[in-house]
XYZ file of N, CA, C and O in Angstrom:
728
model
N -32.983 28.500 10.201
C -33.286 28.717 8.364
C -32.217 28.602 8.192
O -30.786 29.110 8.071
N -31.962 27.829 6.901
C -30.715 27.644 5.930
C -30.866 28.327 4.640
O -32.000 28.829 4.337
N -29.905 28.564 4.092
C -30.028 29.316 2.684
C -29.057 28.431 1.557
O -28.877 27.219 1.806
N -30.267 28.272 0.665
C -29.684 27.398 -0.836
C -29.776 28.235 -2.126
O -30.927 28.836 -2.326
N -28.565 28.364 -2.439
C -28.378 29.458 -3.981
C -29.085 30.774 -3.527
O -29.901 31.699 -4.095
N -28.940 31.223 -2.328
C -29.380 33.207 -1.933
C -30.585 32.691 -1.578
O -30.746 33.656 -1.516
N -31.453 32.113 -1.796
C -32.896 31.562 -1.475
C -33.196 31.475 0.385
O -32.261 30.251 0.467
N -33.665 31.831 1.083
C -34.004 31.558 2.800
C -34.988 30.505 2.663
O -36.114 30.794 1.779
N -35.305 29.347 3.604
C -35.884 28.325 3.565
C -35.744 27.939 5.457
O -34.802 28.106 5.234
N -36.681 26.775 5.539
C -36.511 26.311 6.644
C -35.684 25.013 6.118
O -35.966 24.821 5.057
N -34.678 24.718 7.540
C -34.381 23.976 7.363
C -34.860 22.726 7.558
O -36.131 22.392 7.609
N -34.784 21.445 5.936
C -35.118 19.894 6.258
C -34.153 18.859 7.127
O -33.266 18.923 6.199
N -34.683 18.304 7.961
C -34.406 16.992 8.633
C -34.797 16.178 7.712
O -35.887 16.110 7.910
N -34.105 14.955 7.198
C -34.707 13.718 6.426
C -33.992 12.877 7.219
O -32.951 11.978 7.638
N -35.376 11.676 7.836
C -34.910 10.874 8.579
C -35.091 9.485 7.014
O -35.837 9.372 6.800
N -33.879 8.346 7.880
C -34.423 6.872 6.873
C -33.350 7.432 5.640
O -32.334 8.665 5.680
N -32.925 6.288 4.933
C -32.187 6.485 3.615
C -33.116 7.273 2.497
O -33.999 7.743 2.592
N -31.770 8.523 1.945
C -31.853 9.078 0.959
C -31.123 8.601 -0.006
O -29.943 8.075 -0.097
N -31.841 8.724 -1.207
C -31.300 8.497 -2.628
C -30.901 9.943 -2.745
O -32.069 10.513 -3.201
N -30.050 9.711 -3.689
C -29.369 11.340 -4.262
C -29.107 10.973 -5.905
O -28.399 10.236 -5.937
N -30.056 11.813 -6.579
C -30.251 11.734 -7.768
C -28.663 11.904 -8.319
O -27.916 12.666 -7.760
N -28.337 11.478 -9.317
C -26.998 11.627 -10.291
C -26.768 12.898 -11.304
O -27.905 12.446 -11.779
N -26.414 13.476 -10.903
C -26.703 15.059 -11.810
C -26.408 14.938 -13.090
O -26.912 15.059 -13.789
N -25.545 13.582 -13.649
C -25.173 13.251 -14.947
C -25.988 12.340 -15.586
O -26.022 11.730 -16.431
N -27.180 11.710 -14.288
C -27.958 10.772 -15.197
C -28.799 11.227 -16.742
O -29.102 12.200 -16.669
N -28.748 10.430 -17.130
C -29.578 10.699 -18.736
C -28.838 11.419 -19.746
O -29.253 11.262 -20.904
N -27.417 12.347 -19.774
C -26.604 13.155 -20.307
C -25.372 11.783 -20.571
O -25.156 13.019 -21.517
N -25.617 11.181 -20.113
C -24.238 9.858 -20.756
C -22.965 10.734 -20.036
O -21.839 10.668 -20.502
N -22.991 11.543 -19.285
C -21.671 12.665 -18.789
C -21.936 13.098 -17.575
O -23.177 12.462 -16.795
N -21.003 13.250 -16.628
C -21.652 13.557 -14.986
C -20.300 12.162 -14.423
O -19.617 11.653 -15.186
N -20.566 12.874 -12.947
C -19.644 11.987 -12.231
C -19.809 10.466 -12.389
O -21.256 10.230 -12.143
N -18.705 9.741 -11.909
C -19.442 8.187 -11.781
C -19.539 8.504 -10.255
O -19.141 9.042 -9.957
N -20.062 7.035 -10.109
C -20.039 6.352 -8.532
C -18.525 7.361 -7.374
O -18.771 7.189 -6.270
N -17.457 6.921 -8.277
C -16.253 7.060 -7.360
C -15.918 8.425 -6.800
O -15.415 8.862 -5.901
N -16.549 9.227 -8.118
C -16.293 10.609 -7.788
C -17.730 11.409 -7.083
O -17.527 12.585 -6.443
N -18.426 11.006 -6.981
C -19.802 11.175 -6.124
C -20.121 10.447 -4.343
O -19.988 9.677 -4.146
N -19.895 12.236 -3.752
C -19.627 11.696 -2.118
C -20.552 10.961 -1.688
O -20.647 10.766 -1.114
N -22.030 10.962 -2.591
C -23.047 10.765 -1.325
C -23.752 9.053 -2.260
O -24.388 8.672 -2.109
N -22.380 8.620 -3.285
C -23.032 7.458 -4.105
C -23.064 5.873 -2.627
O -23.483 5.244 -2.909
N -22.849 5.740 -1.960
C -22.837 4.607 -0.674
C -24.317 5.047 -0.641
O -24.892 4.172 0.451
N -24.910 6.301 -0.379
C -26.359 6.701 0.440
C -27.440 6.042 -0.017
O -28.466 5.028 0.155
N -27.531 5.804 -1.657
C -28.254 5.156 -2.730
C -28.679 3.778 -2.102
O -29.376 3.079 -2.177
N -27.430 2.830 -1.578
C -27.854 1.353 -1.391
C -28.598 1.446 -0.158
O -28.146 1.764 1.041
N -29.591 0.845 0.012
C -30.254 0.374 1.213
C -29.384 -0.704 2.163
O -27.909 -0.879 2.416
N -29.694 0.139 3.536
C -28.651 -0.377 4.593
C -29.482 -1.649 5.134
O -30.232 -2.332 4.715
N -28.617 -2.820 5.449
C -28.988 -4.167 6.170
C -29.088 -3.858 7.644
O -28.743 -3.088 8.468
N -30.156 -4.061 8.235
C -30.728 -4.284 9.513
C -30.766 -5.720 10.162
O -31.094 -6.956 9.742
N -30.906 -5.620 11.149
C -30.882 -6.939 12.648
C -32.163 -6.616 12.704
O -32.352 -5.843 13.777
N -32.925 -7.590 12.806
C -34.104 -7.520 13.304
C -33.986 -8.472 15.011
O -33.906 -9.186 14.922
N -34.452 -7.251 15.997
C -34.459 -7.847 17.558
C -35.894 -8.183 18.081
O -37.022 -6.637 18.202
N -36.435 -9.184 18.035
C -37.467 -9.436 18.857
C -37.514 -8.968 20.172
O -36.197 -9.616 20.741
N -38.779 -7.830 20.685
C -38.514 -7.907 22.258
C -39.536 -8.347 23.010
O -39.082 -8.262 23.975
N -40.017 -9.777 22.233
C -40.778 -10.937 23.050
C -40.624 -12.352 22.267
O -40.761 -11.794 21.197
N -40.911 -12.775 22.840
C -41.139 -14.080 21.903
C -42.189 -14.040 21.158
O -43.408 -13.610 21.372
N -42.370 -14.638 19.855
C -43.339 -14.753 19.055
C -43.829 -13.002 17.970
O -44.842 -12.732 18.212
N -42.469 -12.369 18.496
C -42.624 -11.276 18.067
C -43.178 -10.837 16.307
O -43.935 -10.010 15.776
N -42.298 -12.119 15.828
C -42.084 -12.026 14.408
C -41.132 -11.464 13.888
O -41.163 -11.161 12.143
N -40.235 -11.264 14.240
C -38.862 -11.115 13.726
C -38.468 -11.933 12.441
O -37.762 -11.301 11.384
N -38.515 -13.231 12.740
C -38.268 -14.247 11.754
C -38.940 -13.814 10.329
O -38.345 -14.096 9.521
N -40.390 -13.785 10.447
C -40.635 -13.092 9.040
C -40.736 -12.226 8.622
O -40.593 -12.159 7.207
N -40.412 -11.274 9.624
C -39.812 -9.974 8.653
C -38.524 -9.993 8.314
O -38.430 -9.599 7.018
N -37.718 -10.973 8.823
C -36.475 -10.784 8.061
C -36.324 -11.460 6.509
O -35.868 -11.075 5.965
N -37.222 -12.480 6.350
C -37.281 -13.303 5.645
C -38.330 -12.556 4.742
O -37.980 -12.663 3.080
N -39.363 -12.056 5.140
C -39.945 -11.005 3.895
C -39.289 -10.013 3.758
O -39.150 -9.131 1.936
N -38.437 -9.337 4.057
C -38.333 -7.700 3.753
C -36.623 -7.748 4.038
O -36.221 -6.667 3.515
N -35.844 -8.952 4.271
C -34.537 -9.191 3.773
C -33.798 -8.356 5.397
O -34.539 -8.347 6.441
N -32.557 -9.004 5.773
C -32.186 -8.373 7.140
C -31.146 -9.909 7.846
O -31.949 -10.732 7.097
N -31.269 -9.585 8.967
C -30.570 -10.498 9.721
C -31.558 -10.539 10.585
O -32.064 -9.651 11.485
N -31.966 -11.953 11.305
C -33.091 -12.239 12.414
C -32.205 -13.086 13.498
O -31.569 -13.623 13.325
N -32.369 -11.154 14.424
C -31.020 -11.863 15.779
C -32.271 -12.916 16.961
O -31.867 -12.527 17.608
N -33.622 -12.751 16.525
C -34.487 -13.391 17.522
C -34.285 -12.507 18.220
O -34.550 -11.194 18.303
N -34.412 -12.737 19.605
C -34.364 -11.965 20.710
C -33.013 -12.014 21.472
O -32.743 -11.469 22.827
N -32.081 -11.853 21.042
C -30.896 -11.591 21.268
C -30.161 -10.409 20.429
O -30.597 -10.234 19.604
N -29.451 -9.640 21.270
C -28.340 -8.831 20.578
C -28.006 -9.274 19.368
O -27.254 -10.112 19.430
N -27.484 -8.087 18.143
C -26.826 -8.433 17.058
C -25.560 -9.048 17.604
O -24.670 -8.131 18.354
N -24.818 -9.990 16.849
C -23.184 -10.096 17.056
C -21.915 -9.689 16.522
O -22.949 -8.862 15.517
N -21.214 -9.634 16.385
C -20.164 -9.241 15.880
C -20.270 -8.989 13.967
O -19.960 -7.680 13.872
N -20.669 -10.103 13.737
C -20.725 -10.126 11.725
C -22.152 -9.479 11.568
O -22.413 -9.539 10.362
N -23.037 -9.433 12.603
C -23.966 -8.828 11.891
C -24.454 -7.388 12.137
O -23.800 -6.548 12.693
N -25.351 -6.660 11.000
C -25.519 -5.575 10.994
C -25.851 -4.754 12.027
O -26.518 -5.489 12.796
N -25.199 -3.729 12.383
C -25.795 -3.200 13.631
C -27.121 -1.955 14.237
O -26.802 -1.831 15.177
N -27.329 -2.022 12.802
C -28.704 -0.839 12.488
C -29.780 -2.074 13.012
O -29.853 -3.014 12.386
N -30.542 -1.574 14.268
C -31.524 -2.045 15.086
C -32.740 -1.717 14.394
O -33.199 -0.957 14.650
N -33.965 -3.064 14.127
C -34.939 -2.788 14.320
C -35.547 -3.332 15.323
O -35.761 -5.101 15.056
N -36.080 -2.966 16.434
C -37.117 -3.430 17.174
C -38.534 -4.198 16.569
O -39.003 -3.042 16.207
N -39.018 -5.304 17.628
C -39.603 -5.769 17.168
C -40.954 -5.925 17.608
O -40.286 -6.786 18.807
N -42.166 -5.896 18.038
C -43.052 -6.140 19.130
C -44.242 -6.732 18.202
O -45.208 -5.842 17.260
N -45.048 -7.329 18.417
C -46.346 -7.089 18.532
C -47.735 -6.518 19.220
O -46.792 -5.259 20.102
N -48.514 -5.910 18.860
C -49.437 -4.941 19.314
C -50.399 -4.989 20.434
O -50.981 -4.583 20.910
N -49.936 -6.047 21.246
C -50.665 -6.185 22.436
C -50.062 -5.923 23.335
O -48.867 -5.295 23.422
N -50.869 -5.818 24.629
C -50.552 -5.361 25.740
C -48.957 -5.300 26.300
O -47.768 -4.637 26.585
N -48.562 -6.952 26.357
C -47.172 -7.217 26.360
C -46.111 -6.753 25.774
O -45.214 -6.693 26.120
N -46.484 -6.952 24.723
C -45.720 -6.331 22.986
C -45.055 -5.269 23.491
O -44.138 -4.913 23.486
N -46.327 -3.958 23.409
C -45.716 -2.922 23.878
C -44.941 -3.000 25.037
O -44.082 -1.940 24.501
N -45.338 -3.134 26.112
C -44.482 -3.179 27.294
C -43.352 -3.382 26.883
O -41.966 -2.734 27.523
N -42.567 -4.542 26.397
C -41.679 -5.269 26.457
C -40.768 -3.832 25.227
O -40.189 -3.983 25.247
N -41.590 -3.324 24.078
C -40.928 -2.260 23.592
C -40.390 -1.320 24.374
O -38.944 -0.655 24.097
N -40.923 -0.625 25.702
C -41.073 0.538 25.961
C -40.001 0.256 27.110
O -38.846 0.388 27.462
N -39.672 -1.293 27.352
C -38.350 -1.714 28.580
C -37.286 -2.240 27.805
O -35.879 -1.345 28.025
N -37.031 -2.123 26.182
C -35.973 -2.265 25.498
C -35.669 -1.120 25.042
O -34.329 -0.947 25.089
N -36.730 0.308 24.404
C -36.217 1.307 24.245
C -35.533 1.958 25.843
O -34.542 2.600 25.785
N -36.001 1.489 27.027
C -34.940 2.425 27.908
C -34.067 1.390 28.397
O -32.837 2.512 28.542
N -33.691 0.643 27.641
C -31.898 0.111 28.033
C -31.254 0.634 26.893
O -30.001 1.106 27.079
N -31.964 1.162 25.692
C -31.354 1.628 24.524
C -31.171 3.456 25.006
O -29.732 3.783 25.231
N -31.811 4.083 25.945
C -31.734 5.338 26.678
C -30.304 5.040 27.596
O -30.219 6.191 27.739
N -31.174 4.683 28.584
C -29.434 4.268 29.499
C -28.191 4.205 28.960
O -27.074 4.000 29.763
N -28.479 3.272 27.663
C -26.762 3.326 27.220
C -26.762 1.744 27.686
O -25.441 1.565 27.955
N -27.391 1.435 28.105
C -27.467 -0.125 28.316
C -26.894 -1.145 27.351
O -26.698 -2.544 27.456
N -27.612 -0.969 25.886
C -27.187 -1.699 25.150
C -25.680 -1.959 24.146
O -24.601 -1.212 24.994
N -25.254 -3.094 24.061
C -23.717 -3.578 23.480
C -23.662 -2.573 22.548
O -24.535 -1.793 21.911
N -22.567 -2.090 22.969
C -21.608 -0.836 22.496
C -21.212 -1.052 20.701
O -21.382 -2.330 20.218
N -22.073 -0.269 19.888
C -21.853 -0.016 18.305
C -23.229 -0.256 17.854
O -23.242 -0.410 16.489
N -24.101 -0.429 18.762
C -25.716 -0.765 17.972
C -26.128 0.650 17.878
O -26.108 1.372 18.648
N -26.774 0.391 16.778
C -27.646 1.532 16.319
C -29.436 1.818 16.217
O -29.523 0.657 15.395
N -30.098 2.172 17.307
C -31.342 1.888 17.136
C -32.008 2.595 16.194
O -31.922 4.030 16.073
N -32.541 1.710 15.019
C -33.166 2.407 14.067
C -34.304 2.819 14.234
O -35.088 4.114 13.917
N -35.467 1.889 14.396
C -36.786 2.514 14.658
C -37.634 0.894 15.235
O -36.427 -0.020 15.397
N -38.833 1.140 15.284
C -39.365 -0.020 16.424
C -40.377 -0.409 14.738
O -40.793 0.475 14.313
N -40.822 -1.406 15.014
C -41.387 -2.551 13.837
C -42.832 -2.480 14.865
O -42.346 -3.974 15.387
N -43.611 -2.218 14.754
C -44.561 -3.003 15.775
C -45.331 -4.028 14.502
O -46.399 -3.103 13.399
N -46.360 -4.987 15.000
C -46.615 -6.418 14.110
C -47.973 -5.940 14.726
O -48.130 -6.786 15.704
N -49.206 -6.493 13.851
C -50.346 -6.953 14.463
C -50.597 -8.061 15.126
O -50.407 -9.054 14.709
N -51.347 -7.845 15.842
C -51.321 -8.856 16.896
C -52.941 -9.696 16.388
O -53.046 -10.685 16.990
N -53.453 -9.042 15.808
C -55.194 -9.627 15.590
C -55.353 -8.737 13.890
O -55.182 -7.811 14.035
N -56.173 -8.961 13.567
C -57.002 -8.167 12.524
C -57.575 -6.962 12.867
O -58.095 -7.251 14.059
N -57.839 -5.858 12.359
C -59.186 -4.976 12.887
C -58.234 -3.673 13.474
O -56.625 -3.880 14.073
N -59.028 -3.136 13.991
C -58.481 -1.582 14.465
C -58.127 -1.898 16.044
O -58.787 -3.081 16.749
N -57.140 -1.602 16.542
C -56.446 -1.654 18.163
C -57.193 -1.288 19.338
O -57.917 0.152 18.710
N -57.887 -1.496 20.044
C -58.755 -0.912 21.666
C -57.797 0.408 21.598
O -56.571 0.280 21.517
N -58.580 1.340 22.154
C -58.166 2.715 22.628
C -56.555 2.404 23.405
O -55.950 3.231 23.645
N -56.837 2.070 24.173
C -55.911 1.916 25.808
C -54.092 1.383 24.496
O -53.245 1.894 24.992
N -54.801 0.535 23.520
C -53.092 0.024 22.982
C -53.069 1.077 22.278
O -51.658 1.514 21.642
N -53.539 2.152 21.269
C -53.504 2.893 20.380
C -52.703 4.207 21.153
O -51.983 4.467 20.625
N -53.328 3.979 22.234
C -52.533 5.336 22.944
C -50.589 4.907 23.497
O -50.206 6.098 23.544
N -50.931 3.385 24.008
C -49.401 3.336 23.958
C -48.101 3.545 23.106
O -47.607 3.763 22.636
N -49.126 2.952 21.872
C -48.168 3.374 20.625
C -48.468 4.788 19.790
O -47.114 4.868 19.834
N -48.780 5.296 20.092
C -48.555 6.886 20.028
C -47.629 7.328 21.120
O -46.574 8.294 20.307
N -47.466 7.008 22.434
C -46.477 6.967 23.219
C -45.280 6.790 22.568
O -43.810 7.462 22.578
N -45.014 5.742 22.220
C -43.911 4.804 21.331
C -43.537 5.120 20.313
O -42.351 6.102 20.387
N -44.289 6.096 19.506
C -44.054 7.107 18.316
C -43.321 8.505 18.659
O -42.977 8.652 17.768
N -43.876 8.652 20.073
C -43.095 10.015 20.594
C -41.528 10.318 20.473
O -41.117 11.116 20.771
N -41.158 9.282 20.649
C -39.672 8.642 20.964
C -39.563 8.148 20.057
O -37.751 8.235 19.827
N -39.313 7.923 18.950
C -38.753 6.858 17.853
C -39.862 6.325 16.675
O -41.009 6.529 16.618
N -38.845 6.409 15.748
C -40.036 6.002 14.477
C -40.521 4.809 14.554
O -39.709 3.814 14.861
N -41.249 4.367 13.852
C -42.416 3.125 14.495
C -42.922 2.949 13.072
O -43.603 3.642 12.313
N -42.768 1.720 12.413
C -43.589 1.050 11.414
C -44.468 0.288 11.872
O -43.946 -1.011 12.864
N -45.294 0.040 11.040
C -47.010 -0.408 11.454
C -46.536 -1.448 10.501
O -46.591 -1.662 9.226
N -47.183 -2.874 10.844
C -46.969 -4.382 10.150
C -48.521 -4.735 10.288
O -48.829 -5.082 11.383
N -49.667 -4.635 9.251
C -50.745 -5.230 9.489
C -51.168 -6.756 9.864
O -49.822 -7.494 9.819
N -51.720 -6.974 9.910
C -52.435 -8.650 10.200
C -52.258 -8.788 8.823
O -53.248 -8.760 8.025
N -51.675 -10.299 8.426
C -51.677 -10.965 7.089
C -52.151 -12.587 7.220
O -50.911 -13.111 8.013
N -52.639 -13.133 6.816
C -53.246 -14.200 7.446
C -52.409 -14.997 6.607
O -52.164 -16.075 6.973
N -51.986 -14.905 4.975
C -51.163 -15.430 4.645
C -49.643 -15.827 5.586
O -49.185 -17.090 5.321
N -49.708 -14.725 6.117
C -48.184 -15.092 7.027
C -48.237 -16.155 8.302
O -47.561 -16.757 8.433
N -49.413 -15.997 8.606
C -49.684 -16.877 9.878
C -49.847 -18.206 9.144
O -49.527 -19.238 10.005
N -50.368 -17.979 7.900
C -50.534 -19.909 6.974
C -49.171 -20.437 6.881
O -48.896 -21.472 6.603
N -47.978 -19.616 6.863
C -46.619 -19.747 6.544
C -46.568 -19.376 4.964
O -45.308 -19.970 4.396
N -47.115 -18.714 4.272
C -47.181 -18.228 3.180
C -46.273 -16.795 2.668
O -46.806 -15.742 2.903
N -45.367 -16.883 2.607
C -44.457 -15.242 2.625
C -44.016 -14.978 1.357
O -43.254 -13.698 0.902
N -44.698 -15.399 0.321
C -44.664 -15.485 -1.114
C -45.333 -14.483 -1.692
O -45.208 -13.478 -2.802
N -46.299 -13.935 -0.888
C -47.207 -13.023 -1.492
C -46.731 -11.372 -2.065
O -45.747 -11.202 -1.378
N -47.634 -10.694 -2.153
C -46.987 -9.292 -2.638
C -46.955 -8.431 -0.645
O -47.819 -9.336 -0.102
N -46.486 -7.480 -0.939
C -46.279 -7.015 0.322
C -47.051 -5.887 0.609
O -47.971 -5.211 -0.119
N -48.029 -6.086 1.859
C -49.154 -5.046 2.382
C -48.768 -3.864 1.961
O -47.431 -3.305 2.481
N -49.576 -2.919 1.035
C -49.050 -1.683 0.972
C -49.316 -0.575 1.814
O -48.416 0.117 1.900
N -49.673 -0.962 3.122
C -49.137 -0.143 4.545
C -48.090 -0.253 4.845
O -47.326 0.701 5.478
N -47.154 -0.927 4.149
C -45.942 -1.086 4.352
C -44.983 -0.733 3.298
O -43.500 -0.467 4.216
N -45.203 0.178 2.628
C -44.157 0.696 1.576
C -43.225 1.501 2.549
O -42.289 1.364 1.722
N -43.473 2.369 3.217
C -42.156 3.179 4.124
C -41.309 2.184 4.585
O -40.304 1.963 4.620
N -41.787 0.760 5.092
C -40.900 -0.187 5.587
C -39.846 -0.773 4.884
O -39.184 -0.873 4.679
N -40.812 -1.313 3.254
C -40.238 -1.457 2.427
C -39.241 -0.498 1.752
O -37.871 -1.243 1.509
N -39.408 0.386 1.787
C -38.187 1.291 1.366
C -37.007 1.281 2.304
O -35.952 1.417 1.622
N -37.376 1.479 3.492
C -36.184 1.431 4.477
C -35.147 0.738 4.444
O -34.133 0.807 4.179
N -36.103 -1.014 4.083
C -34.849 -2.218 4.324
C -34.749 -2.269 2.938
O -33.960 -3.422 2.453
N -35.411 -1.743 2.065
C -34.830 -1.937 0.499
C -35.317 -3.198 -0.208
O -35.108 -4.178 -1.072
N -36.830 -3.500 0.232
C -37.230 -4.494 0.294
C -37.940 -4.213 -1.569
O -38.048 -3.575 -1.602
N -38.528 -5.361 -1.833
C -39.350 -5.143 -2.958
C -40.269 -3.735 -2.673
O -40.914 -4.036 -1.871
N -40.803 -2.842 -3.871
C -41.842 -1.983 -3.557
C -43.044 -2.866 -3.382
O -43.555 -3.534 -4.127
N -43.749 -2.244 -1.816
C -45.132 -2.844 -1.982
C -45.870 -2.060 -2.511
O -46.478 -1.482 -3.688
N -46.824 -3.827 -3.377
C -48.105 -3.592 -4.185
C -49.343 -3.652 -3.393
O -49.293 -4.863 -2.239
N -50.181 -3.281 -3.652
C -51.786 -3.770 -3.018
C -51.996 -4.996 -2.744
O -51.582 -6.343 -3.704
N -52.464 -5.780 -1.753
C -52.539 -6.958 -1.550
C -53.871 -7.463 -2.348
O -54.439 -6.751 -2.390
């Protein structure tokens, strides 16, 4: 249990980017960015999208949400070290994510990389069959997972439309424009 101003309550752990409000906002006074210890927290982190298998969608996601597309390679020395693993939701894609998570668990990934989360891209429209949904739940039990639905326009090469509303958390994480309904 933590304490705040004498009040007791549960400790809260927040995963992902945190925006700290400026205490002087709207008053014309208050500390500037140089005196605010959390100033750098409000800027979105840059990510490297790493595909765990061919056709995972890392190029499309990097184009739509920003960041560096590493393809099926590890990020290089000048690339963002925060990694988002990308896979399709078919059986082979989910298996490839599990293998890559194991690489990180064993400490066999290149030094300096920070595994942030997994992004699962729908391999077809509609709901996942039960066995695949169970595999997704197993992955979600060990790491944050962001889901991207089937987007026909992306399949046709049109990346200019609005983001699917289901991806609002991913848009916030990556700093992409706020998701709007399609």
